[in-house]
């Protein structure tokens, strides 16, 4: 599989593990669940979702998009998605001591874990519905060969395998309050640091075509 297909498949794994994290936090708040499993959740989100998945987007896919497509480096989709990675990593680190702790700050843990999950789900929806299909079609159109990302290292692979155990132990639960969807409107950066598909991704030729058809 090429990088873009890999990233799509990885989103499924991340989403499933976010559902397991929701079940785990609920269990912990109810005095159940093994406190020792916090480490495996943190390893998965830090190493596999962060250092592996997000880093390959930043190190492999995004530089190629900036090099071959009319995408601005200082704002727009790439800058926005990088900023979202950083913001989510900060939320994860705020949550980490509470997830691994012995309790006492349940409301704060619930708040941070909910924010982390919803931010990451909206990020994945924006990537699945805009970034990845646009990148795939436009890079092919620009004659760029299929991308390959680096393989996971030993630590990242262990963190990934740990997620299967967590999902079996803490069956993923749906978040009825999460707003899911497709397109730019789902992206928290839309209208703030990114102006959306047509303004950020379309070439001059596409705009000329559009204006011509619109008369
Ligand atoms: Fe991302
Ligand atoms: Fe992603």
XYZ file of C-alpha atoms and ligand atoms in Angstrom:
217
model
C 0.000 0.000 0.000
C 1.112 3.573 -0.621
C 1.343 6.190 2.105
C -2.091 7.699 1.456
C -3.838 4.312 1.719
C -1.755 3.571 4.838
C -2.831 6.845 6.464
C -6.482 6.062 5.765
C -6.148 2.603 7.310
C -4.303 4.074 10.313
C -7.204 6.463 10.924
C -9.445 3.409 11.468
C -7.040 2.090 14.132
C -6.792 5.506 15.841
C -10.565 5.967 15.816
C -11.120 2.507 17.317
C -8.569 3.184 20.065
C -10.193 6.559 20.830
C -13.436 4.631 21.405
C -11.589 2.277 23.757
C -10.090 5.267 25.578
C -13.606 6.626 26.113
C -14.687 3.291 27.632
C -11.519 3.204 29.762
C -11.996 6.737 31.139
C -15.619 5.929 32.019
C -14.439 2.752 33.780
C -11.731 4.617 35.707
C -14.187 7.292 36.781
C -16.443 4.506 38.045
C -13.600 2.974 40.036
C -13.053 0.166 37.522
C -10.452 -0.496 34.819
C -6.778 -1.233 35.467
C -4.740 1.932 36.227
C -1.738 0.196 34.653
C -3.446 0.287 31.233
C -3.086 4.086 31.150
C 0.522 3.580 30.059
C -0.508 1.527 27.035
C -3.074 4.144 25.967
C -0.497 6.910 26.327
C 2.105 4.879 24.419
C -0.347 4.337 21.568
C -1.374 7.996 21.236
C 2.112 9.407 21.787
C 4.161 6.949 19.770
C 1.886 5.459 17.159
C -0.694 8.213 16.552
C 1.809 11.032 17.200
C 5.412 10.068 16.473
C 4.515 7.641 13.699
C 1.203 8.617 12.028
C 1.206 12.411 12.457
C 4.941 12.596 11.838
C 4.709 10.777 8.500
C 2.028 13.238 7.424
C 4.341 16.088 8.411
C 7.620 14.597 7.198
C 6.546 12.849 4.007
C 3.113 13.913 2.701
C 3.016 17.619 3.580
C 6.425 18.578 2.089
C 5.391 16.901 -1.180
C 2.084 18.805 -1.203
C 3.900 22.105 -0.626
C 6.434 21.310 -3.339
C 3.955 20.303 -6.055
C 0.641 22.043 -5.352
C -0.318 25.705 -4.946
C -0.601 25.378 -1.166
C 0.727 28.111 1.107
C 3.201 27.042 3.815
C 2.250 29.686 6.388
C -1.536 29.137 6.434
C -4.042 26.889 4.706
C -4.574 23.141 5.049
C -1.010 21.998 5.734
C -0.235 24.675 8.331
C -3.635 24.104 9.956
C -3.242 20.336 10.213
C 0.286 20.693 11.658
C -1.048 23.162 14.239
C -3.860 20.736 15.093
C -1.291 17.949 15.657
C 0.571 20.217 18.091
C -2.601 21.296 19.914
C -3.748 17.686 20.303
C -0.307 16.662 21.598
C -0.571 19.405 24.240
C -4.022 18.163 25.297
C -2.660 14.602 25.478
C 0.205 15.699 27.743
C -2.221 17.623 29.971
C -4.367 14.514 30.215
C -1.452 12.070 30.741
C -0.853 12.519 34.491
C -4.596 12.379 35.198
C -5.077 9.223 33.132
C -2.180 7.528 34.878
C -3.021 8.979 38.311
C -4.962 7.535 41.172
C -8.048 9.695 40.705
C -9.291 12.827 42.385
C -9.541 14.971 39.256
C -12.257 13.066 37.446
C -14.031 16.075 35.965
C -10.772 17.413 34.521
C -9.855 13.998 33.083
C -13.301 13.694 31.500
C -13.007 17.188 30.040
C -9.515 16.662 28.593
C -10.200 13.171 27.243
C -13.412 14.398 25.598
C -11.588 17.343 24.018
C -8.748 15.104 22.800
C -11.156 12.562 21.274
C -13.425 15.105 19.584
C -10.495 17.148 18.222
C -8.840 14.025 16.832
C -12.087 12.715 15.291
C -12.741 16.059 13.564
C -9.117 16.086 12.370
C -9.476 12.568 10.946
C -12.776 13.481 9.250
C -11.146 16.523 7.607
C -8.191 14.440 6.441
C -10.332 11.563 5.156
C -12.803 13.774 3.315
C -10.550 16.567 2.001
C -6.804 16.145 2.551
C -6.339 12.562 1.409
C -8.654 12.519 -1.641
C -7.370 15.926 -2.822
C -3.752 14.930 -2.232
C -4.175 11.638 -4.034
C -5.872 13.084 -7.120
C -3.746 16.240 -7.365
C -0.388 14.540 -6.854
C -1.330 11.965 -9.482
C -2.340 14.807 -11.786
C 1.025 16.485 -11.146
C 2.833 13.269 -12.106
C 4.175 12.604 -8.612
C 4.806 8.886 -8.051
C 2.944 7.159 -5.190
C 4.509 8.046 -1.846
C 5.888 5.577 0.628
C 6.308 6.481 4.268
C 8.851 5.034 6.651
C 8.047 1.805 8.512
C 7.135 1.846 12.197
C 10.104 1.330 14.514
C 10.131 -1.259 17.302
C 8.642 1.034 19.988
C 5.904 2.262 17.653
C 5.024 -1.327 16.658
C 4.755 -2.377 20.309
C 2.472 0.622 20.962
C 0.316 -0.375 17.962
C 0.041 -3.990 19.124
C -0.924 -2.758 22.592
C -3.957 -1.028 21.088
C -5.478 -4.360 20.016
C -5.328 -5.557 23.622
C -6.887 -2.293 24.857
C -9.713 -2.501 22.310
C -10.475 -6.076 23.440
C -10.402 -5.071 27.127
C -12.327 -1.811 26.725
C -14.752 -2.218 23.790
C -14.931 1.099 21.895
C -17.947 3.228 22.732
C -19.509 5.897 20.543
C -19.512 9.517 21.671
C -23.052 10.799 20.992
C -21.800 14.377 21.476
C -19.078 14.177 18.816
C -19.881 16.116 15.659
C -18.774 14.057 12.674
C -18.992 14.836 9.004
C -17.291 15.447 5.709
C -15.754 18.459 4.051
C -14.130 21.621 5.316
C -16.957 22.645 7.642
C -16.005 19.834 10.038
C -12.441 21.158 10.333
C -11.803 23.422 13.350
C -9.377 25.497 11.258
C -11.964 26.331 8.563
C -12.493 30.073 8.414
C -9.667 30.662 10.913
C -6.377 29.567 9.364
C -7.739 27.795 6.283
C -10.230 29.086 3.740
C -11.406 25.716 2.490
C -11.122 23.473 -0.510
C -11.760 25.853 -3.402
C -9.654 28.744 -2.124
C -6.795 26.666 -0.786
C -6.496 23.770 -3.243
C -7.812 24.959 -6.595
C -5.321 26.072 -9.237
C -5.685 29.218 -11.343
C -6.817 26.994 -14.235
C -9.611 25.511 -12.150
C -10.765 28.976 -11.147
C -10.639 30.123 -14.789
C -12.652 27.051 -15.789
C -15.145 27.701 -13.039
C -15.567 31.364 -13.976
C -16.016 30.417 -17.619
C -18.704 27.853 -16.809
C -20.425 30.238 -14.418
C -20.497 32.784 -17.250
Fe -3.091 14.591 10.782
Fe -4.036 11.561 9.984
